[in-house]
Coordinates of C-alpha atoms in Angstrom, one line a residue:
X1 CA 0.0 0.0 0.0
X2 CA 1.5 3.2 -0.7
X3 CA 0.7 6.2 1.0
X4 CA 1.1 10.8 0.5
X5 CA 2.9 12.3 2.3
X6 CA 3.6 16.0 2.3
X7 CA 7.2 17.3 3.9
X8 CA 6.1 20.8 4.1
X9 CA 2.9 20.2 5.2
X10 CA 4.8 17.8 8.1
X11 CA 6.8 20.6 9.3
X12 CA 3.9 23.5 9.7
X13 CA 1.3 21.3 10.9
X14 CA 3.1 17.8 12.1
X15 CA 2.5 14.3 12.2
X16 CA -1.4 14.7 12.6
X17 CA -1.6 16.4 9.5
X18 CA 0.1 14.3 7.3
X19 CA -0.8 10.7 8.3
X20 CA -1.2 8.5 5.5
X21 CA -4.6 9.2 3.6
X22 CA -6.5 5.7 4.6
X23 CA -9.3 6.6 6.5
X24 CA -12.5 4.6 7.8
X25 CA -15.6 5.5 6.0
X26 CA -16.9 7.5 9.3
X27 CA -13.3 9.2 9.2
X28 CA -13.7 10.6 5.8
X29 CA -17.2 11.9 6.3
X30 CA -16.2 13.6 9.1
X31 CA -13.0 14.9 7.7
X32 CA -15.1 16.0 4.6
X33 CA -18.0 17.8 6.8
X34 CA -15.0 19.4 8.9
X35 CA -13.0 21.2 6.2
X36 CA -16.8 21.9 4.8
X37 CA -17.6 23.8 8.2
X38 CA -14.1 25.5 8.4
X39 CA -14.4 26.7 5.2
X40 CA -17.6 28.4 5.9
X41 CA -16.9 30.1 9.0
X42 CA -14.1 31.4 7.3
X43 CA -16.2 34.0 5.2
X44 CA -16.2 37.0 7.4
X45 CA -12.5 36.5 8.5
X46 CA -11.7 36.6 4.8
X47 CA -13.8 39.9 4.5
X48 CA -11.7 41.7 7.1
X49 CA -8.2 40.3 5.8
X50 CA -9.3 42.0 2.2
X51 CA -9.5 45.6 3.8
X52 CA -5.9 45.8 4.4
X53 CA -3.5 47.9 2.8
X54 CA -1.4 48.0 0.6
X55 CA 1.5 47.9 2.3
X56 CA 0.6 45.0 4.3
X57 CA -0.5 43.0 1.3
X58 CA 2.9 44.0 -0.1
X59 CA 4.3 42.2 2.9
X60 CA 2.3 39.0 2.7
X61 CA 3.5 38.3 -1.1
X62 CA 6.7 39.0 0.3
X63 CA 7.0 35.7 1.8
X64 CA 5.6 33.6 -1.3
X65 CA 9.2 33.7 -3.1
X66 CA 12.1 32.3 -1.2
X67 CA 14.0 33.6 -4.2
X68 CA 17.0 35.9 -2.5
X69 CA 16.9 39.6 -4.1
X70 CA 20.5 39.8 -5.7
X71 CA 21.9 43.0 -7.5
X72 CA 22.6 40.7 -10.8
X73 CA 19.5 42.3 -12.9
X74 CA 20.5 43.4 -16.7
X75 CA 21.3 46.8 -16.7
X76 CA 18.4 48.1 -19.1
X77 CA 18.1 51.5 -17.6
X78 CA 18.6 52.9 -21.4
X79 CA 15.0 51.1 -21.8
X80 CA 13.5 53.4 -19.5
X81 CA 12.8 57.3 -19.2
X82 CA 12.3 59.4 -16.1
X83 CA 10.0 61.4 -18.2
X84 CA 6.4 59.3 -17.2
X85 CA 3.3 60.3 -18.9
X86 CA -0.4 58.9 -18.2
X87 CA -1.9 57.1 -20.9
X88 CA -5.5 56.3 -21.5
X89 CA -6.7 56.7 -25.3
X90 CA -9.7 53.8 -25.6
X91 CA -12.9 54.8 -24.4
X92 CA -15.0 51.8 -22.8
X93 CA -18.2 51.0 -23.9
X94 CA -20.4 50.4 -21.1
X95 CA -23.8 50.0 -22.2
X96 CA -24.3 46.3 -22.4
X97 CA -22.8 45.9 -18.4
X98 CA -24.3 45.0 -15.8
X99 CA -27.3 42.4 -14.9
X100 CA -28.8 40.4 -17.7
X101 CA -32.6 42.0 -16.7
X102 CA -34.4 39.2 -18.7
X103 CA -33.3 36.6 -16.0
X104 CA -34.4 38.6 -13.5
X105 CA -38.6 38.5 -14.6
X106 CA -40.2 37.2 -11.5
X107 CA -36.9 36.5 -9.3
X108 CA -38.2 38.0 -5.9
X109 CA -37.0 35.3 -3.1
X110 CA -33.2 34.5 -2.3
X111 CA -33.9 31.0 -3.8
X112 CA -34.8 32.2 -7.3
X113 CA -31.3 34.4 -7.2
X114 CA -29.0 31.4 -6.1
X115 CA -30.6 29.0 -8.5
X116 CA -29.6 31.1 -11.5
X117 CA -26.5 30.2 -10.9
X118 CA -27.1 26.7 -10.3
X119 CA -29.1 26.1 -13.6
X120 CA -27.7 22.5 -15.0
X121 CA -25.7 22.4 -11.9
X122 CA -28.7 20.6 -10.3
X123 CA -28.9 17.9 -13.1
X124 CA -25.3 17.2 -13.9
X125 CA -24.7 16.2 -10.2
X126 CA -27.6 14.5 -9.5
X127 CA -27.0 12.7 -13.4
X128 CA -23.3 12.0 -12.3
X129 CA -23.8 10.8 -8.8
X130 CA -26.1 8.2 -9.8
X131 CA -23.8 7.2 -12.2
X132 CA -21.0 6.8 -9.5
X133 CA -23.0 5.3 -6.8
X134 CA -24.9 2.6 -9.2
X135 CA -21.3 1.6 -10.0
X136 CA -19.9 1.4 -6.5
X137 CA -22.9 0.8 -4.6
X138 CA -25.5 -2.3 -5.9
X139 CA -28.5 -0.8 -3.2
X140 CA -27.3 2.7 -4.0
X141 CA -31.3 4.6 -4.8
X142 CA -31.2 6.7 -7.4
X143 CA -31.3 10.5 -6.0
X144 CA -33.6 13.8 -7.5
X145 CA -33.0 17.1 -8.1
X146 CA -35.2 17.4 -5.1
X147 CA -33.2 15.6 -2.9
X148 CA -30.0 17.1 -3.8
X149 CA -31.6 20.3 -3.1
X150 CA -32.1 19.3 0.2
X151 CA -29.1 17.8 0.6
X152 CA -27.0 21.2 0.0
X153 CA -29.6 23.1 1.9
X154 CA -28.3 20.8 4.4
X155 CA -25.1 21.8 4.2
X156 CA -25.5 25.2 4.1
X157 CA -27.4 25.1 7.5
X158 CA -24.4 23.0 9.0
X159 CA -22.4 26.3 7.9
X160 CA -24.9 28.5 10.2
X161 CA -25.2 25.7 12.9
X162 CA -21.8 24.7 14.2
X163 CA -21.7 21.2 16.1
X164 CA -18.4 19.5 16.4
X165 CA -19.2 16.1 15.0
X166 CA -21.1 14.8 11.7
X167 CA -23.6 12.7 13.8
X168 CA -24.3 15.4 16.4
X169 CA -26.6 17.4 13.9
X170 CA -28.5 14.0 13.8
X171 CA -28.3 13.5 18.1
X172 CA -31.0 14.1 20.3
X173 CA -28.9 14.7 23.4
X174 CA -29.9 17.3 25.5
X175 CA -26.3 18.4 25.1
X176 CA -27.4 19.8 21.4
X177 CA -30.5 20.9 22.1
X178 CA -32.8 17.7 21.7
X179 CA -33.7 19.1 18.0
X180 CA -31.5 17.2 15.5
X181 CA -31.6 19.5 13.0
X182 CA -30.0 16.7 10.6
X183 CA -33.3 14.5 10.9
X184 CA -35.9 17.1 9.9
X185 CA -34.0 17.2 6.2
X186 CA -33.1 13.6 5.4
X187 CA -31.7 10.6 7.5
X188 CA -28.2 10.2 8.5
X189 CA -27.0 7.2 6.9
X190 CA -28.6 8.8 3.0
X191 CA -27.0 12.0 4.1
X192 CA -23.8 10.2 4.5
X193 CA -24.2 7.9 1.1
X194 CA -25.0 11.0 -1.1
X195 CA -22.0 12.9 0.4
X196 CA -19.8 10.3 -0.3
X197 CA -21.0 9.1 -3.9
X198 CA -21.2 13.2 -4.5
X199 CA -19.8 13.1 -8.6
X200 CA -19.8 15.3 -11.5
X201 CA -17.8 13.7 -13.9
X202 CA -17.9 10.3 -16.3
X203 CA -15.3 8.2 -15.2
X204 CA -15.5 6.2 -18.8
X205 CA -14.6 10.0 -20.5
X206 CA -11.3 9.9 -18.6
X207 CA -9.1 12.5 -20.0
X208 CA -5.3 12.0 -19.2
X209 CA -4.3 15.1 -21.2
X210 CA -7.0 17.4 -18.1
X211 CA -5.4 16.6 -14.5
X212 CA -8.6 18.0 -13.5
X213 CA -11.3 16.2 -15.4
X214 CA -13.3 15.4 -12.7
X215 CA -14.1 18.7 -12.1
X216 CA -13.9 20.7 -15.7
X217 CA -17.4 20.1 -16.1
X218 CA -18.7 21.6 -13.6
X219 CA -15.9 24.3 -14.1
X220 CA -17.5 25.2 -16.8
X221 CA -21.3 25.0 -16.5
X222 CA -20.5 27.6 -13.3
X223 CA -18.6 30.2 -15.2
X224 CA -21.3 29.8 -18.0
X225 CA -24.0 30.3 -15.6
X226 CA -21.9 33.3 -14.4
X227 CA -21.6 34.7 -17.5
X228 CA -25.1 34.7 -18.4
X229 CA -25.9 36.2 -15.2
X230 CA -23.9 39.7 -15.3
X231 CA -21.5 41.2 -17.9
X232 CA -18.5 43.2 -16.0
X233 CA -17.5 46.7 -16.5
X234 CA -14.5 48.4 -17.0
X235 CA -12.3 47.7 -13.3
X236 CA -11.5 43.9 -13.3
X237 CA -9.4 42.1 -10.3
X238 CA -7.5 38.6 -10.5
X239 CA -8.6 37.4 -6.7
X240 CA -6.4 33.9 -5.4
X241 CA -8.5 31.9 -3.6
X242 CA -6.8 28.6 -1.9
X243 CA -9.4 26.0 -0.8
X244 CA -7.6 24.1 2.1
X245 CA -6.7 20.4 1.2
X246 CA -4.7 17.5 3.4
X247 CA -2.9 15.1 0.8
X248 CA -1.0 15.4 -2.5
X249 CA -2.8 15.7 -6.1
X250 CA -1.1 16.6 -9.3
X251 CA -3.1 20.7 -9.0
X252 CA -2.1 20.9 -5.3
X253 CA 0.0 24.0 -4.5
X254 CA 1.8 25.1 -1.4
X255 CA 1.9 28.6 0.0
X256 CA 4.0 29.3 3.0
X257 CA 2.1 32.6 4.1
X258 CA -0.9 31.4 4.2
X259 CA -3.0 30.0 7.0
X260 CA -3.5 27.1 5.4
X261 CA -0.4 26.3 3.5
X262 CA -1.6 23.6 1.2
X263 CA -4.6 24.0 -1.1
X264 CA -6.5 24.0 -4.6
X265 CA -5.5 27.7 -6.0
X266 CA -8.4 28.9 -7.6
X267 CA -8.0 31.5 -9.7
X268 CA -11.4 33.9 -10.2
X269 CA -11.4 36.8 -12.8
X270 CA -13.7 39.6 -10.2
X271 CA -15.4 42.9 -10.3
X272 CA -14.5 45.7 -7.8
X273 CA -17.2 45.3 -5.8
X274 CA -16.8 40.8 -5.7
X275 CA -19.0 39.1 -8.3
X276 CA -16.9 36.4 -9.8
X277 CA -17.4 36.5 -13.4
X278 CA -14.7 33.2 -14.0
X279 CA -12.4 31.0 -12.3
X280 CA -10.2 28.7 -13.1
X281 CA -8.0 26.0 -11.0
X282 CA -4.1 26.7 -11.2
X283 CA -2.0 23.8 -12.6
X284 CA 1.7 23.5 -13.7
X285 CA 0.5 22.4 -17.4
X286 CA -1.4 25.5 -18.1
X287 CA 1.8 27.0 -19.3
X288 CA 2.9 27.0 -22.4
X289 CA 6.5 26.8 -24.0
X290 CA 6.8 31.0 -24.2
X291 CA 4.2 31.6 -21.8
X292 CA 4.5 31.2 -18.2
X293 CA 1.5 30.3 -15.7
X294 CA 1.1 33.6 -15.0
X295 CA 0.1 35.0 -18.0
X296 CA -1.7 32.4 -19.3
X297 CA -3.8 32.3 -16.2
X298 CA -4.8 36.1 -17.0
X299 CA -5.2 35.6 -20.6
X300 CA -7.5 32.3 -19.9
X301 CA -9.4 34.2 -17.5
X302 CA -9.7 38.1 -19.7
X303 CA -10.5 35.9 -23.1
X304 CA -13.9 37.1 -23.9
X305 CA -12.9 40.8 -22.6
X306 CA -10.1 41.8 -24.3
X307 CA -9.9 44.5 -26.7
X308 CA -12.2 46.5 -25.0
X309 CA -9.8 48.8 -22.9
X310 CA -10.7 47.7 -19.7
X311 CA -8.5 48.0 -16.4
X312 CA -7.3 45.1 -14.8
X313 CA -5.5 45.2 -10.9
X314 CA -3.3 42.2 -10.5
X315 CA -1.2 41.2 -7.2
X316 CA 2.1 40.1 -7.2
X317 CA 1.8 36.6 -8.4
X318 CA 0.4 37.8 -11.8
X319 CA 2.5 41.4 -12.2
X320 CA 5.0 41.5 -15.1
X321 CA 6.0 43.9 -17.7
X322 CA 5.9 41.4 -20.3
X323 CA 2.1 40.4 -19.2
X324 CA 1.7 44.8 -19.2
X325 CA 2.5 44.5 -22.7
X326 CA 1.1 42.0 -24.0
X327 CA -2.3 43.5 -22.2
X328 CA -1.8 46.9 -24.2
X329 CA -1.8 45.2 -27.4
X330 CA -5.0 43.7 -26.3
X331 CA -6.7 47.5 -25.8
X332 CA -6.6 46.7 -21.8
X333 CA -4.9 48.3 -19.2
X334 CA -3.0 46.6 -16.2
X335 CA -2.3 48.1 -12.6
X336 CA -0.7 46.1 -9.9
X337 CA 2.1 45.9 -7.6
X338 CA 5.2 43.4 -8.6
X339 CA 8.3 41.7 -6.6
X340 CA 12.1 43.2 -6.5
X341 CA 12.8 40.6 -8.4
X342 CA 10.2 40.6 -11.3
X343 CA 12.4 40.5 -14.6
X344 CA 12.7 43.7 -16.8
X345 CA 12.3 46.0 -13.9
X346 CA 14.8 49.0 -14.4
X347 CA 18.3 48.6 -12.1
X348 CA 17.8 52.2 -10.9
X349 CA 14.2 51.3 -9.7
X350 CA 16.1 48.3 -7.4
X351 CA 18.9 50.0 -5.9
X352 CA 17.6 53.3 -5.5
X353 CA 17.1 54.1 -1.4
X354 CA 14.3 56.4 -0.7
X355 CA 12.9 58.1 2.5
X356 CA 9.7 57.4 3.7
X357 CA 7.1 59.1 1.4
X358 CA 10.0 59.7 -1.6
X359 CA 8.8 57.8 -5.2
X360 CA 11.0 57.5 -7.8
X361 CA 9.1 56.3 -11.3
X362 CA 10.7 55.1 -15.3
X363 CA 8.4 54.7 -18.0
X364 CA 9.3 52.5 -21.0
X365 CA 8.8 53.1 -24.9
X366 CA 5.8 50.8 -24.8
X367 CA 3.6 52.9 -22.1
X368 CA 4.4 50.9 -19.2
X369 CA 5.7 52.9 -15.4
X370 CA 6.9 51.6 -13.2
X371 CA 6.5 53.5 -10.0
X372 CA 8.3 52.6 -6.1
X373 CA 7.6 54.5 -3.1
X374 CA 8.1 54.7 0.2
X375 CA 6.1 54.1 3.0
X376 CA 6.9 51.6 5.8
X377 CA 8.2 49.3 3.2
X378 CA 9.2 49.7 -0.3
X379 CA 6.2 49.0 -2.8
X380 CA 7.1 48.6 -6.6
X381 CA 3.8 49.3 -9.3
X382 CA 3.2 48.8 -12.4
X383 CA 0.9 51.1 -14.3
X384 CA -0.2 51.3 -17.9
X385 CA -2.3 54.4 -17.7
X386 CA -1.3 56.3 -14.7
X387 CA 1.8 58.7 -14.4
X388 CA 3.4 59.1 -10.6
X389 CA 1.1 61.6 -9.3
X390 CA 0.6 62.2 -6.0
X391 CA -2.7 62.4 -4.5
X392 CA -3.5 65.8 -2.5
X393 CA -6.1 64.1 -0.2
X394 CA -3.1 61.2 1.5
X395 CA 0.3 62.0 0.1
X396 CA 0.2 58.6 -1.7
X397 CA 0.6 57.7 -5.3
X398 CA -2.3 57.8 -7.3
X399 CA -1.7 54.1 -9.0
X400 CA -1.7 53.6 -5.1
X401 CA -5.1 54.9 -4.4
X402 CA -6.6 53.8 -7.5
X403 CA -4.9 50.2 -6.5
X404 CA -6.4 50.3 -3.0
X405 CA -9.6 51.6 -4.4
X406 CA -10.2 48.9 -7.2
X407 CA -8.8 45.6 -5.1
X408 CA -11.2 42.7 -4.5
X409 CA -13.3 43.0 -1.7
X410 CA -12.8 39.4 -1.3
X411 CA -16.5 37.3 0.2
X412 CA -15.4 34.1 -1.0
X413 CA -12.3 33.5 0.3
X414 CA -12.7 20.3 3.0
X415 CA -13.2 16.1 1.5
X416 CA -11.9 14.7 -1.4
X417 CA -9.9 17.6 -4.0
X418 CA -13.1 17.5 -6.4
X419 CA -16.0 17.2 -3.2
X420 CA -13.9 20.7 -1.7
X421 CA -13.4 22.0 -5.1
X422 CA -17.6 21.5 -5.4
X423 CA -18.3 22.8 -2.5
X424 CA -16.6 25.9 -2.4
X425 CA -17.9 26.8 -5.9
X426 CA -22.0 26.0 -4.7
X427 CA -21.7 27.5 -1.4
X428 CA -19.2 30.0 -2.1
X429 CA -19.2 31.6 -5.2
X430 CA -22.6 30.5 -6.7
X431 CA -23.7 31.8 -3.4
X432 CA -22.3 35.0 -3.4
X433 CA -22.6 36.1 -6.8
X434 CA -26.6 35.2 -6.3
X435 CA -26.4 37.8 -2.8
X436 CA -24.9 40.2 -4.6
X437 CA -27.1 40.6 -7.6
X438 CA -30.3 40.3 -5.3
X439 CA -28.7 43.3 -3.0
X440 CA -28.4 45.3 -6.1
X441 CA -32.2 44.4 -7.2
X442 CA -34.4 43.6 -4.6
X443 CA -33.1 44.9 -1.1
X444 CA -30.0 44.7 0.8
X445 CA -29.6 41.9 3.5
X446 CA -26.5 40.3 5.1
X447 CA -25.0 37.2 3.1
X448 CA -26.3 34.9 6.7
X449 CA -29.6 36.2 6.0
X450 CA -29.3 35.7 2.3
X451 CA -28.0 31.7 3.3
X452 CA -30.6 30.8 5.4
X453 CA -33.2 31.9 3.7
X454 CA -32.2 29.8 0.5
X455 CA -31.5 26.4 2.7
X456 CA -35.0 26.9 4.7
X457 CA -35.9 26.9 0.8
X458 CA -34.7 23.7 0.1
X459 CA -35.1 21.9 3.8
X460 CA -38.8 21.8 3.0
X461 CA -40.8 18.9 1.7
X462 CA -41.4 18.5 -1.9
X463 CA -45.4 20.1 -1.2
X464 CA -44.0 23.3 0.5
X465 CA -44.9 22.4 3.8
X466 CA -41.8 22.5 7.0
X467 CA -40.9 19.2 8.0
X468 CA -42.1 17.3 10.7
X469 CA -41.4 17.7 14.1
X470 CA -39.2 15.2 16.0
X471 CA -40.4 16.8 19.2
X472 CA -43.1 14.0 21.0
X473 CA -46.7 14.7 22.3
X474 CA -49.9 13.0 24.0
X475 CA -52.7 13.0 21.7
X476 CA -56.0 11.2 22.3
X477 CA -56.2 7.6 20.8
X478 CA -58.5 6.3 18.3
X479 CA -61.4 4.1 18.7
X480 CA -64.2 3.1 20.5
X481 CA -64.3 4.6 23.9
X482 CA -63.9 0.8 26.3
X483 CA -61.2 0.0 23.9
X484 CA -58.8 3.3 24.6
X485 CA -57.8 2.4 27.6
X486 CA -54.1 0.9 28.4
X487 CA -51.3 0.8 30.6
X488 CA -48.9 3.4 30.8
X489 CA -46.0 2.3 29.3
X490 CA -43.7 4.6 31.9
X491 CA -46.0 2.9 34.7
X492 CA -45.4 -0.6 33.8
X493 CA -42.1 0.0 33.0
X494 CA -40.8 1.1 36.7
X495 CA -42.7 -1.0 38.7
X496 CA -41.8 -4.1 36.4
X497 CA -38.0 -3.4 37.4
X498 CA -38.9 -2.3 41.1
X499 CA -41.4 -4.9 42.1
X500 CA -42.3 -7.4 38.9
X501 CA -44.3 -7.9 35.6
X502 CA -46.9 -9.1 37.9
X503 CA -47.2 -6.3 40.5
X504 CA -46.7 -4.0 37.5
X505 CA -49.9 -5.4 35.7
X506 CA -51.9 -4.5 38.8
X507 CA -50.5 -1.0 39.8
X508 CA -50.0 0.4 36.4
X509 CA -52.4 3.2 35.6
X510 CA -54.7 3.1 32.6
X511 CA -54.5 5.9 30.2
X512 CA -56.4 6.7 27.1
X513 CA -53.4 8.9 25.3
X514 CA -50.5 8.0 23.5
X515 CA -47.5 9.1 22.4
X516 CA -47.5 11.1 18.6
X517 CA -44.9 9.6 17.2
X518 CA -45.9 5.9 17.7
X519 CA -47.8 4.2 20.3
X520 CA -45.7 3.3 23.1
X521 CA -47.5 5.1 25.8
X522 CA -49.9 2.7 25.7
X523 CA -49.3 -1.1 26.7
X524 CA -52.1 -3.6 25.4

């Protein structure tokens, strides 16, 4: 048997961490449902984290490159002039932006938002799990759109109601509440089946050429349903998005500054103000031969929008004067901040010292500044449109301000790779996009509010009605009135155990009620 293991992961998070990946069935559920839960609660943190500042995002990238800054860059300062001019001559077209309106006729409830971005979500997991399970499974029962509605409304409720194990939200310990919240929707053991048959993919198309078949699929049929949803205007922001993951696959990358330090990167092309318009997952074959990951992750993700003269604000791990370049020959603009050691920056831009609020700024032949000022650290940007201005209103830059203005306001930054990979897409972005478009057309209500309202939508029974109670009453039984009349049940039971089935036959009071749920509170 061979097992993953993951030496980096070993050293930030020890042995616990990296233990080989065989697991009992209950141990994967729960590991699944765990990352699931962490994931979620993680949504507001996230928030916060995306209001910092420049700087300090300047210092976070820091860390990602263990690459030592050396003074061995090609001198290419006759490239560069000190004389830097802005630069904006396409004018942007912003008519057809914004919400498709069409989709919108009779979309009133939170439910009706979120499942325009689940259309043919619904049937290609319900299509593939069956699929899946049939073939793993010979008394797997087939599962409905219904169900599976149920089934994430579920989940989404586990994300509102946190209880440390799996089987707790089925428990009816006074210790949870004596209301499992789990039994209302479906039982426990399907719950667990369709979680672990969950599937989106034909195994029998196998693809060895896509490392991530298994989840292309639904890849795409989310960034369609995005796309159909809401066109973006002219400011456009590459957001990184890591979804947390314990093994080893072939897509898996490793960030050191990051609280969790192994993941899926998922990239997602954003507006301003955070509807995700594309993603895509990050792999080392996405490059080609001239082309590093970089670029072709912006390219992939910009495709339709190109030639349009749009802005787009990178971070550091997509920042390059080549990518500034090759953008401007596409009629789009790019503004972000870069490394020391990004290739093609000018020498003087690396060794000149500068005093705290100082900039010093080169331009190139091709339109492309490169500005660096001081604040508590240094911080490098690269502008296509903007010349280094400072702003009268904070003594910063104005690539700065328009940087700090324009960055993603990030709301949607755990299971097998392709079940985390699922599950941050449905409850994440689908989710979010849906919130934001029903703030901006109905009425403004927190994302919570916005969650629960769609799961109470889909924790219902197929007529509408809530589901039953698990909670246990008297009611009157049926019959003819000489023939309601039994033993307690409590009754017999004690005295049975205190003084015998005899004695207990005799003392044991007679009762014409039972209990709702069956009828034990009677004894014939």
């Amino acid at each position: 048997m061979s097992f993953l293991f993951d030496h980096n992961a070993y050293l930030e998070y020890g042995a616990d961490f990296c233990r080989p990946l065989v697991m009992s069935a209950e141990g994967k559920l729960k590991f699944l449902l765990d990352r699931f839960l962490i994931e979620t609660g993680k949504e507001a943190e996230n928030s916060e984290e995306s209001h910092e500042s420049v700087v300090l995002l300047v210092d976070e990238e820091s860390e990602d490159s263990d690459v030592e800054i050396k003074n061995e860059f090609e001198d290419n300062d006759h490239e560069w002039s000190d004389n830097v001019m802005s630069n904006d001559p396409w004018i942007f077209d912003d008519s057809q932006c914004g919400v498709n309106k069409c989709l919108l006729i009779g979309c009133t409830e939170p439910v009706h938002f979120y499942e325009l971005f689940m259309t043919d979500v619904w049937d290609l997991v319900v299509n593939e799990t069956n699929k899946y399970g049939q073939e793993k499974d010979q008394t797997w029962e087939s599962t409905t759109v219904e169900e599976m509605k149920r089934f994430i409304g579920l989940c989404l409720q586990m994300g509102i109601v946190r209880l440390p194990r799996l089987r707790d939200y089925w428990s009816t310990s006074p210790a949870f509440g004596s209301n499992p919240i789990g039994a209302k929707v479906m039982v426990r053991d399907r719950f667990e089946k369709l979680l672990t048959y969950l599937h989106f993919a034909d195994n029998t198309n196998y693809d060895e050429e896509d490392i991530i078949y298994k989840a292309t699929k639904l890849i795409q049929t989310v960034n369609r349903n995005c796309k159909r949803v809401f066109k973006p205007g002219k400011k456009l922001c590459i957001n990184v998005s890591l979804v947390p993951l314990r093994g080893k696959v072939a897509y898996c990358q490793y960030t050191s500054h990051k609280r969790y330090k192994c993941g899926i990167k998922v990239f997602k092309l954003c507006t301003t103000d955070g509807y995700t318009y594309r993603i895509k997952v990050c792999s080392d074959k996405d490059a080609s031969g001239t082309v590093n990951i970089a670029e072709a992750v912006v390219f992939d993700l910009m495709d339709d929008l190109l030639d349009e003269g749009r802005h787009l604000y990178t971070n550091t791990r997509n920042t390059s004067i080549s990518l500034a370049e090759r953008l401007l020959h596409r009629k789009t603009h790019l503004i972000g901040m870069c490394k020391r050691n990004t290739k093609g920056l000018p020498k003087r831009i690396i060794n000149q010292n500068l005093k705290a609020g100082e900039t010093i700024a080169y331009q190139n032949k091709n339109g492309v500044m490169v500005l660096k000022w001081k604040d508590k650290e240094d911080i490098i940007m690269i502008s296509t449109i903007h010349d280094a201005a400072i702003s009268t209103n904070s003594s910063k830059p104005k690539v700065v301000e328009s940087y700090n203005r324009a960055k993603f306001e990030g709301m949607n930054d755990k299971m097998t790779p392709y079940i985390q990979l699922f599950f941050h897409l449905v409850t994440q972005t689908c989710l979010v996009n849906a919130w934001m478009t029903f703030c901006d057309n109905v009425q403004k209500i927190t994302l919570d509010d916005f969650k629960i309202q769609v799961y109470l939508s889909y924790i219902q029974n197929a007529n509408g009605t809530s589901m039953t109670s698990t909670q246990h009453f008297l009611e009157g039984a049926a019959g003819p009135e000489p023939k309601k009349w039994r033993r307690c049940v409590g009754c017999y039971k004690r005295f049975s155990k205190d003084f015998g089935y005899k004695s207990a036959s005799k003392r044991a009071k007679q009762v014409s009620t039972r209990n709702s749920s069956s009828k034990g509170s009677q004894l014939d």
